[in-house]
mmCIF file of C-alpha atoms in Angstrom:
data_model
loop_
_atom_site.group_PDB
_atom_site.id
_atom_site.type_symbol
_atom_site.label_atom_id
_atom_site.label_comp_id
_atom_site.label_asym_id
_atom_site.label_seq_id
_atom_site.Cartn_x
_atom_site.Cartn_y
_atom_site.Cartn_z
ATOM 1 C CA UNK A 4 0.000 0.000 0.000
ATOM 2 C CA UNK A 5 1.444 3.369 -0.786
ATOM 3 C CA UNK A 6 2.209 5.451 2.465
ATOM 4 C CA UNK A 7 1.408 9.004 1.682
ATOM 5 C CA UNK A 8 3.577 11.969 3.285
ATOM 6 C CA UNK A 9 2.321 13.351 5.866
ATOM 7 C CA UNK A 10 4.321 17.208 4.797
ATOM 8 C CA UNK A 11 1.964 16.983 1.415
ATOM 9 C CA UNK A 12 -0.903 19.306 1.392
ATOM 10 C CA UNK A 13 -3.271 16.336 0.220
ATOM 11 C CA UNK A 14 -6.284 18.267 -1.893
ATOM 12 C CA UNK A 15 -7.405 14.739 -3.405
ATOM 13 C CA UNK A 16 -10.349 14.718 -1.585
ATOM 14 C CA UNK A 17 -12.441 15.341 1.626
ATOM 15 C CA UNK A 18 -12.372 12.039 2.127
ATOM 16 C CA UNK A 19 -8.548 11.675 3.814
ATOM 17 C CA UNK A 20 -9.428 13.554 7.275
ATOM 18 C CA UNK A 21 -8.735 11.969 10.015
ATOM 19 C CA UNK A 22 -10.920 12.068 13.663
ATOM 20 C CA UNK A 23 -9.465 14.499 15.702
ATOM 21 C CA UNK A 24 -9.140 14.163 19.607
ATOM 22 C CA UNK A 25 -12.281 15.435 20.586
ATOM 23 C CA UNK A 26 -14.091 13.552 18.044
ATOM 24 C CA UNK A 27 -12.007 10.143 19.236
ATOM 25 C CA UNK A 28 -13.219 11.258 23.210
ATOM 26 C CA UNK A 29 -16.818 11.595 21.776
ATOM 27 C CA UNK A 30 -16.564 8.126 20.061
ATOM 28 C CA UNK A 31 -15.104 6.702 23.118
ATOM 29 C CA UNK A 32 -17.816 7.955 25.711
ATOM 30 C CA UNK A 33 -20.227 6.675 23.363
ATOM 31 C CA UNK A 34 -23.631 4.686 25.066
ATOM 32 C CA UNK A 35 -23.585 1.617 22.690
ATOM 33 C CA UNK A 36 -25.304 -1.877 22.359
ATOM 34 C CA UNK A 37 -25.953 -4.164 19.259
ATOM 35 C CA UNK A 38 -27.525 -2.232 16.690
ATOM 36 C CA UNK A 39 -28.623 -5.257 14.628
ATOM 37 C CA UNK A 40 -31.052 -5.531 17.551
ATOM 38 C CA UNK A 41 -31.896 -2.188 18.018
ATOM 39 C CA UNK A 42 -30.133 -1.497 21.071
ATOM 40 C CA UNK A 43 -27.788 0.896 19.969
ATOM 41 C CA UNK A 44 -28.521 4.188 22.310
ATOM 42 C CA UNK A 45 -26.307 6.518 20.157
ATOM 43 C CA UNK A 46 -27.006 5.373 16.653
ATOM 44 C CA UNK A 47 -31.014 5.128 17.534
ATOM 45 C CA UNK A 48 -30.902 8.758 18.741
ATOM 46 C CA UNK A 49 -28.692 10.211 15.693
ATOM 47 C CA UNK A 50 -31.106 8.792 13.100
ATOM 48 C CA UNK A 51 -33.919 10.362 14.560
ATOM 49 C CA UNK A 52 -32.091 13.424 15.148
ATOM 50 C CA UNK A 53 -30.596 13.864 11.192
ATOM 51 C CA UNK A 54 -34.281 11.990 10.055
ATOM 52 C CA UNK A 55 -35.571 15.139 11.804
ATOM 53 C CA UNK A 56 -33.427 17.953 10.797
ATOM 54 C CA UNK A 57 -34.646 17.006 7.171
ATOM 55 C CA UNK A 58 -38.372 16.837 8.101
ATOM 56 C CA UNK A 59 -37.987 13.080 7.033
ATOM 57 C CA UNK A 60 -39.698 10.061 9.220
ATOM 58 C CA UNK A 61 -36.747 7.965 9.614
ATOM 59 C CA UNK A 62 -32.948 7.850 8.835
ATOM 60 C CA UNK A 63 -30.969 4.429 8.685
ATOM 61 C CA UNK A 64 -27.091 4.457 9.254
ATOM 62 C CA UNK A 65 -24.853 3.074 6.983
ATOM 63 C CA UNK A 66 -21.036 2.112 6.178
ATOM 64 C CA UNK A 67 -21.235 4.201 2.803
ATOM 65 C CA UNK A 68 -22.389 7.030 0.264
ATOM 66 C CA UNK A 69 -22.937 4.145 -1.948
ATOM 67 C CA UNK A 70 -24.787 2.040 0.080
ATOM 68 C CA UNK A 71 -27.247 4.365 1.199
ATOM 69 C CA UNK A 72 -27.699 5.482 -2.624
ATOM 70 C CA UNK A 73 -28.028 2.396 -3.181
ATOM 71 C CA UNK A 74 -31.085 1.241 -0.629
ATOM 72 C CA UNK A 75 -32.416 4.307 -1.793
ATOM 73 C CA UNK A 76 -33.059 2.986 -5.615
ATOM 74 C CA UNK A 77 -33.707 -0.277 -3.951
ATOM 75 C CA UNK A 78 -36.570 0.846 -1.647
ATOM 76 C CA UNK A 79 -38.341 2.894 -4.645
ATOM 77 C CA UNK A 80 -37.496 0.516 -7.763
ATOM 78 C CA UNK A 81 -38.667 -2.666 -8.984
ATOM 79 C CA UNK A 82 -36.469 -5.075 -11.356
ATOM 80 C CA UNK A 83 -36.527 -3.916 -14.592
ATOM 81 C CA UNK A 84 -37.578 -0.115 -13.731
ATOM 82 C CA UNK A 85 -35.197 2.509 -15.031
ATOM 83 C CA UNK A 86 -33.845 5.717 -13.058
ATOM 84 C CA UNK A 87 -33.186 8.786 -14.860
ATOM 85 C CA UNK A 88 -29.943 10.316 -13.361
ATOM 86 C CA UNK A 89 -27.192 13.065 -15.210
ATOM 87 C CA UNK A 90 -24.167 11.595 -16.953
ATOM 88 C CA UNK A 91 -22.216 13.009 -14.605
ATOM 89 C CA UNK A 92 -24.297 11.494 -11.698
ATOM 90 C CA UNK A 93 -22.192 9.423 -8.680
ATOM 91 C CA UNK A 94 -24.284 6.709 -9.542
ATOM 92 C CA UNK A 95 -23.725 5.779 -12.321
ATOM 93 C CA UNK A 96 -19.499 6.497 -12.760
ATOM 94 C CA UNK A 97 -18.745 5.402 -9.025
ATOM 95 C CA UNK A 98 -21.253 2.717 -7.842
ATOM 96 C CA UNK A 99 -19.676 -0.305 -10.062
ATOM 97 C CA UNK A 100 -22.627 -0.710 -11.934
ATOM 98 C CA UNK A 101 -24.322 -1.442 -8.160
ATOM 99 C CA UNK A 102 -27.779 -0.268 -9.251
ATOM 100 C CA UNK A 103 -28.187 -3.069 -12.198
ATOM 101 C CA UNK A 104 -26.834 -5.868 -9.582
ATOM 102 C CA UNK A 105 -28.423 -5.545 -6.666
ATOM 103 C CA UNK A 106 -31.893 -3.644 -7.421
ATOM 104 C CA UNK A 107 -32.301 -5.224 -11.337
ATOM 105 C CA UNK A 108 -32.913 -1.320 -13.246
ATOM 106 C CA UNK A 109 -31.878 0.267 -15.653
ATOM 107 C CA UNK A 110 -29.522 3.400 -15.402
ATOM 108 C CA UNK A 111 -30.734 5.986 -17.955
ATOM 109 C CA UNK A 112 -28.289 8.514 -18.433
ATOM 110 C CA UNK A 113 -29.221 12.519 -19.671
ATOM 111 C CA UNK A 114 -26.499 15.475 -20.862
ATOM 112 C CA UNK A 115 -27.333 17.633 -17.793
ATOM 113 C CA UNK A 116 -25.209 21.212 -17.225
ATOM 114 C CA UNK A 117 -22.418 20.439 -14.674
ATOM 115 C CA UNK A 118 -23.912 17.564 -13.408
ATOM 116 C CA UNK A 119 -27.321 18.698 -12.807
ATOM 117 C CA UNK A 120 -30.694 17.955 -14.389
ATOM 118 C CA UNK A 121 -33.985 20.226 -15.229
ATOM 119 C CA UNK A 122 -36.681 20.183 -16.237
ATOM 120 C CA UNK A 123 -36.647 20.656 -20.173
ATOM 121 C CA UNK A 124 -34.055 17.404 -20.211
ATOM 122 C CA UNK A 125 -36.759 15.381 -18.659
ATOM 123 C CA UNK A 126 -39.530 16.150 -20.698
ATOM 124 C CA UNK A 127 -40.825 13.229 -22.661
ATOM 125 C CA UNK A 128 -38.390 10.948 -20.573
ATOM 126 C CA UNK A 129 -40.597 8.581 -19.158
ATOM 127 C CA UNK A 130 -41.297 5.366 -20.698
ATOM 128 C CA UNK A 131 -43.524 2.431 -19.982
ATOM 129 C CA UNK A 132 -46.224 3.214 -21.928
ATOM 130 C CA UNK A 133 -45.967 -0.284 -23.543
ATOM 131 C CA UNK A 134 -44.742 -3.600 -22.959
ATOM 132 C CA UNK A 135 -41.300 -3.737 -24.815
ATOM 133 C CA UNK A 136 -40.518 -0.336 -22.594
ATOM 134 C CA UNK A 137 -38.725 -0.252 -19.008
ATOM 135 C CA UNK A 138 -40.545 1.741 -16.607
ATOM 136 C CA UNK A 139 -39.113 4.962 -15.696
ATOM 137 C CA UNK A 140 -39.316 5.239 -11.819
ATOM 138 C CA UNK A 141 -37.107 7.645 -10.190
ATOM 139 C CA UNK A 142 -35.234 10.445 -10.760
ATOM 140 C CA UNK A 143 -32.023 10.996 -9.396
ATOM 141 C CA UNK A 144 -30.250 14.252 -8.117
ATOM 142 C CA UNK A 145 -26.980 14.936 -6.695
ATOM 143 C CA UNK A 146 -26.509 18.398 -4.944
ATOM 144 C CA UNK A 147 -23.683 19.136 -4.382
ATOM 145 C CA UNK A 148 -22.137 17.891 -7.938
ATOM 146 C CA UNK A 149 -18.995 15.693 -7.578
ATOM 147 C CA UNK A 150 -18.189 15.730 -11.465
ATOM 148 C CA UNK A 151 -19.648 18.376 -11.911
ATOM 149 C CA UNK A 152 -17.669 20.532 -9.618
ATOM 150 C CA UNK A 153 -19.068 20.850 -6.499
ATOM 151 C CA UNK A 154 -22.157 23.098 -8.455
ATOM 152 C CA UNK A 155 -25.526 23.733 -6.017
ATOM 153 C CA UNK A 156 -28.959 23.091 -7.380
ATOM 154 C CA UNK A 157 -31.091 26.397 -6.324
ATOM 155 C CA UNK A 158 -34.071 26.324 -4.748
ATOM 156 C CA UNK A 159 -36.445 27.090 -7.885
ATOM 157 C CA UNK A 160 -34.488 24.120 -9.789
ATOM 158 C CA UNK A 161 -35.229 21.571 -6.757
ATOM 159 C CA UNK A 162 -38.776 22.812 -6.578
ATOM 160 C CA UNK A 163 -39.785 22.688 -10.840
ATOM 161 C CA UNK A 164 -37.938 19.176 -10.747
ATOM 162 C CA UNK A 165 -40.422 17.888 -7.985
ATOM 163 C CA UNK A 166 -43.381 19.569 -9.447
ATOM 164 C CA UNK A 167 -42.669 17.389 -13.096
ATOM 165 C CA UNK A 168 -41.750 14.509 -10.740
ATOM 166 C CA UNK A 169 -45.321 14.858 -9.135
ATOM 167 C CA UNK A 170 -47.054 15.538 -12.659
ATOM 168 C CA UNK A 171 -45.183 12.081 -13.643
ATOM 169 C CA UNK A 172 -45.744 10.190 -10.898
ATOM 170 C CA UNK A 173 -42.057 9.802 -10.539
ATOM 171 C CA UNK A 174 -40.139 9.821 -7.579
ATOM 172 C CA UNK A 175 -37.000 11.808 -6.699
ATOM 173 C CA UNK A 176 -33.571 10.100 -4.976
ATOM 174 C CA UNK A 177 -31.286 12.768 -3.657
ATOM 175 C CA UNK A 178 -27.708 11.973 -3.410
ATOM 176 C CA UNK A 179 -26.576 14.432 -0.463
ATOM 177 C CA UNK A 180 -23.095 13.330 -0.219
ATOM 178 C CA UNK A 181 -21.993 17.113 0.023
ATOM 179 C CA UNK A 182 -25.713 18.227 1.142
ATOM 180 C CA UNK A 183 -23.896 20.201 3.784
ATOM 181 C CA UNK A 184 -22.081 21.969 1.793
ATOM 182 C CA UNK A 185 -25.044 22.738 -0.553
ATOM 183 C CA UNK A 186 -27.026 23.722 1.951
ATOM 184 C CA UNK A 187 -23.897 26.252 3.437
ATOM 185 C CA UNK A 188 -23.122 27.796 0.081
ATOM 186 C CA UNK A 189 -27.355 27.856 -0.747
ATOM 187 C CA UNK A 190 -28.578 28.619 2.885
ATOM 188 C CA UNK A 191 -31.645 26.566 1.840
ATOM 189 C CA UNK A 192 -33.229 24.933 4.790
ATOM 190 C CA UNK A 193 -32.970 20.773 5.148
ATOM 191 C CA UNK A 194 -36.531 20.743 5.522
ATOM 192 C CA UNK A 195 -37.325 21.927 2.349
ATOM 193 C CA UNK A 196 -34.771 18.489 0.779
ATOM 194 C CA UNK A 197 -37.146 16.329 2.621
ATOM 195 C CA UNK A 198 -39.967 18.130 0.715
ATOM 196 C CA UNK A 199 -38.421 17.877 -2.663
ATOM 197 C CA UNK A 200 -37.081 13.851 -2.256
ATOM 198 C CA UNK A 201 -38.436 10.824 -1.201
ATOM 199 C CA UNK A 202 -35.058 9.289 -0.389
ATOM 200 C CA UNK A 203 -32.080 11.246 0.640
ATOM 201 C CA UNK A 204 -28.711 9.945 0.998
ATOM 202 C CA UNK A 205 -26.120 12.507 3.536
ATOM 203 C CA UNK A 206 -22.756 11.576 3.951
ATOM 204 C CA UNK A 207 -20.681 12.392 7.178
ATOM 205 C CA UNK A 208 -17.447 11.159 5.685
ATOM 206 C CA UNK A 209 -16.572 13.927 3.371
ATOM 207 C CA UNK A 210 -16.334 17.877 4.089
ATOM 208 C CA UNK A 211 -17.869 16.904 7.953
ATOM 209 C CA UNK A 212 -14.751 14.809 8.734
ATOM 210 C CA UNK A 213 -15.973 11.720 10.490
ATOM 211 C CA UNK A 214 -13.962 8.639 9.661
ATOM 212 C CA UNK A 215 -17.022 6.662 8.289
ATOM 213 C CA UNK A 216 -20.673 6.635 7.701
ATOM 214 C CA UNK A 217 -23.609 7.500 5.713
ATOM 215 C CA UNK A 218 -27.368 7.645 5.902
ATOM 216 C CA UNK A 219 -30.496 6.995 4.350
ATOM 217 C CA UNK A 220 -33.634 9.466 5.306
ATOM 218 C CA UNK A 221 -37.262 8.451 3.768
ATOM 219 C CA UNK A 222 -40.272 7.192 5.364
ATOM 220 C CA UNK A 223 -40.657 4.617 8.433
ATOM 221 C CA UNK A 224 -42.186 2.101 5.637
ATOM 222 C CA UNK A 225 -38.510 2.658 3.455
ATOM 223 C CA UNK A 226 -36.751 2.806 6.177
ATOM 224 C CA UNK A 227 -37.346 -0.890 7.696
ATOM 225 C CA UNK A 228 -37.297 -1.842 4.356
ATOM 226 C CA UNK A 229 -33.840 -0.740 3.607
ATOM 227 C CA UNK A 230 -32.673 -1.884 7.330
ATOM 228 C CA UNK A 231 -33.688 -5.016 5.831
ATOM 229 C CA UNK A 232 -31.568 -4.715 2.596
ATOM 230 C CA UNK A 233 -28.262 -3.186 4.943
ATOM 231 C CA UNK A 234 -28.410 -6.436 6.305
ATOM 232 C CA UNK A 235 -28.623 -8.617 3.450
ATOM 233 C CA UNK A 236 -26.176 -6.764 1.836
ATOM 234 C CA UNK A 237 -23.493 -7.135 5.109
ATOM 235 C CA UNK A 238 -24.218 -3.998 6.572
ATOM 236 C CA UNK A 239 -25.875 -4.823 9.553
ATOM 237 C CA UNK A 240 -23.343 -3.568 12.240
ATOM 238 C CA UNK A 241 -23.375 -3.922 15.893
ATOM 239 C CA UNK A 242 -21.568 -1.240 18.255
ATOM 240 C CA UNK A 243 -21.856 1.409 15.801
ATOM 241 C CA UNK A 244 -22.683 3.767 18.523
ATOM 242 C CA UNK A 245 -18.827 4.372 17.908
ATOM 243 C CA UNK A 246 -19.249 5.829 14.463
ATOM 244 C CA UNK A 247 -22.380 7.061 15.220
ATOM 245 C CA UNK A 248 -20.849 9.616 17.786
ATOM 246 C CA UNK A 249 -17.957 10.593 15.398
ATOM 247 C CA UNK A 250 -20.723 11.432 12.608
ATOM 248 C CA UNK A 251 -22.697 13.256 14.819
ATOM 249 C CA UNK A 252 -19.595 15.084 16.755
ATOM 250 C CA UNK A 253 -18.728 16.280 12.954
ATOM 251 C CA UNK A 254 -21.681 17.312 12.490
ATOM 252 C CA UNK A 255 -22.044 19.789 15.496
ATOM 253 C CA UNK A 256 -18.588 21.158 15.074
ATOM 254 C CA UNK A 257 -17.337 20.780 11.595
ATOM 255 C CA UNK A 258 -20.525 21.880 9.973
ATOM 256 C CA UNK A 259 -19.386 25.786 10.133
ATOM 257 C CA UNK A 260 -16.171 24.837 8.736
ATOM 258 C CA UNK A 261 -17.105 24.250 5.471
ATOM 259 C CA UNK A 262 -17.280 28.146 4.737
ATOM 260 C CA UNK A 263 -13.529 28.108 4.892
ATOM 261 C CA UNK A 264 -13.294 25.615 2.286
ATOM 262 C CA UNK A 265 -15.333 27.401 0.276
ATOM 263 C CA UNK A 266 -13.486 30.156 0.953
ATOM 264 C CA UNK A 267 -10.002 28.851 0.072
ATOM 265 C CA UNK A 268 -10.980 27.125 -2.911
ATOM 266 C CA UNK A 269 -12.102 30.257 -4.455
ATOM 267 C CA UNK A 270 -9.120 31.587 -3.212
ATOM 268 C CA UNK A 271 -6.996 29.292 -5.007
ATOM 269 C CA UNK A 272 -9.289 29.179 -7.869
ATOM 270 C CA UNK A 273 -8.881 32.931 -8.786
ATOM 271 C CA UNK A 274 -5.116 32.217 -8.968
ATOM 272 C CA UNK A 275 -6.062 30.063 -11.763
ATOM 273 C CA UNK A 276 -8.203 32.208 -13.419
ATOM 274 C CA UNK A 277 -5.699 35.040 -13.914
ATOM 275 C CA UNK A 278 -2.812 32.552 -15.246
ATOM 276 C CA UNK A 279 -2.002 31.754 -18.777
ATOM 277 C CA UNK A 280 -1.992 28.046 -18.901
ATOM 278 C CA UNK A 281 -4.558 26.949 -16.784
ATOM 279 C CA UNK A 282 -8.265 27.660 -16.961
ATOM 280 C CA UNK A 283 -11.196 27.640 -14.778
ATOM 281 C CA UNK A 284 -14.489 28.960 -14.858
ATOM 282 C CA UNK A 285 -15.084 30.501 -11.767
ATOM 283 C CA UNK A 286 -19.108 31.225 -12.366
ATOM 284 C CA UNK A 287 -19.255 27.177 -11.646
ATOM 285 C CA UNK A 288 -16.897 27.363 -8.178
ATOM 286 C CA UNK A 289 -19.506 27.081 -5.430
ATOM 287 C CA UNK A 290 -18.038 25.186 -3.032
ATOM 288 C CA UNK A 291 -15.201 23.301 -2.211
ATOM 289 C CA UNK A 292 -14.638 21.184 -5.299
ATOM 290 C CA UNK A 293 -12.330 22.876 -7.948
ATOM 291 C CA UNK A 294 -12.334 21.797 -11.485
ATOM 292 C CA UNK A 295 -9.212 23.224 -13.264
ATOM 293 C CA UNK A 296 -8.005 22.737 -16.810
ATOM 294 C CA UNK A 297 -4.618 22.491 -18.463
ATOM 295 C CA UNK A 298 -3.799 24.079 -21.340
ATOM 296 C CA UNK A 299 -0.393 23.593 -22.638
ATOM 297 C CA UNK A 300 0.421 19.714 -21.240
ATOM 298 C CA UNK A 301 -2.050 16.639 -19.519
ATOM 299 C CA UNK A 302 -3.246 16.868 -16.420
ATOM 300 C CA UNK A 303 -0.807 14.284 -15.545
ATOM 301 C CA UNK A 304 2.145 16.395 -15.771
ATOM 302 C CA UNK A 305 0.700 19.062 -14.020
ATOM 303 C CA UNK A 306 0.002 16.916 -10.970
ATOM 304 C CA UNK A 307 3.344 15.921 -10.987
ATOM 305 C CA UNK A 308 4.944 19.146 -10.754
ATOM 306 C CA UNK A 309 2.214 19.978 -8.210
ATOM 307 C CA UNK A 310 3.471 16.588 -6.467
ATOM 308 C CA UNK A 311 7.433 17.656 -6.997
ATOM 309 C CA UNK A 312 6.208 21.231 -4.531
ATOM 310 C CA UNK A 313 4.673 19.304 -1.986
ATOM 311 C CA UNK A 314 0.890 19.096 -3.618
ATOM 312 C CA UNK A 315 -1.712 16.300 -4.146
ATOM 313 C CA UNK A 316 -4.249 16.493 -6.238
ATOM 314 C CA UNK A 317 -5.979 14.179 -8.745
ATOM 315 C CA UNK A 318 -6.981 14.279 -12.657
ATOM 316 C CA UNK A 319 -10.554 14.405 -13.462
ATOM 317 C CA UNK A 320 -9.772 13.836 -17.283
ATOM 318 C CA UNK A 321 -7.063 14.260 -19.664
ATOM 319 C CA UNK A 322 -6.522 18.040 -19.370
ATOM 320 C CA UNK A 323 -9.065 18.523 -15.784
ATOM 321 C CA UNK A 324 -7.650 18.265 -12.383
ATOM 322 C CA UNK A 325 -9.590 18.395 -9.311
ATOM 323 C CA UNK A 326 -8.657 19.794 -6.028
ATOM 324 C CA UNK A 327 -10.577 19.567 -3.083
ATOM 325 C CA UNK A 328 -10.686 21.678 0.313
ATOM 326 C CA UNK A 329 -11.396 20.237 3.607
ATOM 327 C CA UNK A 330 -10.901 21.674 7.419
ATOM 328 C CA UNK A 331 -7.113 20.101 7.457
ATOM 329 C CA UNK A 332 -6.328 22.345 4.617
ATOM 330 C CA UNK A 333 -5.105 25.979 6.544
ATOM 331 C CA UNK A 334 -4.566 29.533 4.814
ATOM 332 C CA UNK A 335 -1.116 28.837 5.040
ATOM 333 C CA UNK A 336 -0.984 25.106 2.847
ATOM 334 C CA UNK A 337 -3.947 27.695 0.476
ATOM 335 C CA UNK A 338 -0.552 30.237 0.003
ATOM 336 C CA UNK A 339 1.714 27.754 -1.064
ATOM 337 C CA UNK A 340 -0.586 26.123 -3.084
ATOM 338 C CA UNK A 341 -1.315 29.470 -4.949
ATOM 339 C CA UNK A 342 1.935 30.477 -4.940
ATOM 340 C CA UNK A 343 2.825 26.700 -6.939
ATOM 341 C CA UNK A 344 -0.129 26.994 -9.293
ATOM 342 C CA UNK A 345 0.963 30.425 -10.232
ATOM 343 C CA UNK A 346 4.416 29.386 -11.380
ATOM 344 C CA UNK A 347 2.785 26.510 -12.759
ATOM 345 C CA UNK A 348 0.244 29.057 -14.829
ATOM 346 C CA UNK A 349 2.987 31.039 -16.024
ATOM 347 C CA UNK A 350 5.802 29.295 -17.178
#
């Protein structure tokens, strides 16, 4: 396995934080008991708290992103139903092709705007009218965009999406994975995400810093449904008060944090802007995902000078890079950072 340094300023993703020592004294004074029975104090209580801070029923805890998208299609799908989700969509480019195994659809893919879909794309989507057609099911959102770079949906968008959905009789997954950030950059309310989806998948993992976990928000009736599914699919866990109290620790205290990365990545971003060899549109940098282009040489190279300074950051494509800001990253690692990228955008 390849041991990373631990001088690099490591902008691969928000993924590579690690618990700090109040979040390790919160997991350690955790109340716990076997969760596949229910008796988990800590995880029981965080459900119901998250399930409630998104006007939802019920929330179900989960090892992954990817497995709580994934219940999600599997609680609101039948075999041989299709979901309508961007190109760019998590789904479909990072799930391993999960959604055809496990819940037998069909993954129907439409040319969205960075990574987000509206309402003239899904006119005249749905199919099932006859017999030789799959029937379409469920749309699927992601907010904040991974590919798409880290782009918001807005409030109107959510709201005309869910109006079609209702005029369809379609339902609406929402993959939340950076919801917090979303909701930071958009100040919209969680409520009003509990309106708009039927299922919503948040992660606790990424720009909120806990080591591990996910979870699915829907009704009680989707919920014990899906509880049913984690377990079938290995995910039944048993003290996971211990993760549960790390999620919910981030959540208290890294929440207001993200505003930084925000902050820095625009930061870093208007280096870009103003250089000759590298290109970003800056209309598109919401939050803490930047999407940067090369002009002269591959992304490849680029990273490797970045890598030669003391950088880390990862290509999104032959001539895209993507750097990612998370609460390890400080102003000073954002000034060296600019200060590479500028003598990278220059010479």
């Amino acid at each position: 396995m390849k041991k990373q340094n631990k001088n690099m300023i490591d902008l691969r993703s928000d993924t590579i934080t690690r618990p700090t020592q109040e979040m390790l004294d919160a997991m350690m004074h955790a109340k716990v008991g076997d969760d596949v029975f229910g008796e988990d104090e800590t995880v029981n209580k965080f459900q119901d708290k998250v399930a409630g801070l998104f006007g939802m029923e019920a929330g179900l805890y989960v090892p992954s992103g990817t497995m709580s998208n994934q219940l999600g299609v599997k609680v609101l799908t039948e075999p041989g139903d299709e979901i309508l989700i961007d190109e760019k969509g998590h789904i479909f480019n990072y799930e391993t092709g999960a959604a055809s195994v496990l819940s037998g659809v069909q993954v129907r893919t439409l040319p969205g705007k960075n990574g987000k879909l509206n309402t003239t794309l899904l006119e005249h989507t749905k199919r099932g009218h006859f017999d030789w057609e799959p029937r379409t099911r469920v749309i699927s959102l992601e907010n904040t965009t991974n590919k798409g770079g880290g782009v918001c949906y807005t409030k109107e968008e959510l709201r005309e999406i869910k109006t079609f959905a209702d005029a369809e009789n379609l339902l609406v997954h929402l993959d939340g994975a950076r919801i917090w950030n979303a909701i930071t950059e958009t100040e919209i309310e969680p409520k009003f995400f509990g309106e708009i989806a039927d299922t919503i998948s948040v992660c606790f993992s990424k720009g909120l810093g806990a080591p591990v976990g996910s979870m699915l928000l829907s009704s009680k009736e989707r919920i014990a449904k899906a509880r049913r599914y984690r377990k079938m699919w290995g995910g039944g866990m048993r003290q996971v008060g211990l993760l549960a109290a790390a999620a919910d620790y981030a959540l208290e205290n890294n929440w207001a944090k993200l505003k930084d990365d925000h902050r820095r990545a625009k930061e870093v971003g208007q280096v870009i802007f103003d250089s000759k060899f590298l290109a970003v549109d800056m209309n598109t940098l919401q939050t803490n995902i930047l999407l940067f282009d090369t002009v002269k040489e591959p992304a490849e190279k680029v990273i490797e000078k970045l890598h030669q300074k003391g950088i880390q950051m990862i290509p999104f494509g032959p001539n895209t890079i993507r750097a990612t800001f998370h609460f390890e990253i400080t102003d000073e690692d954002v000034k060296v950072v600019k200060q590479a990228l500028a003598e990278i955008g220059e010479a």
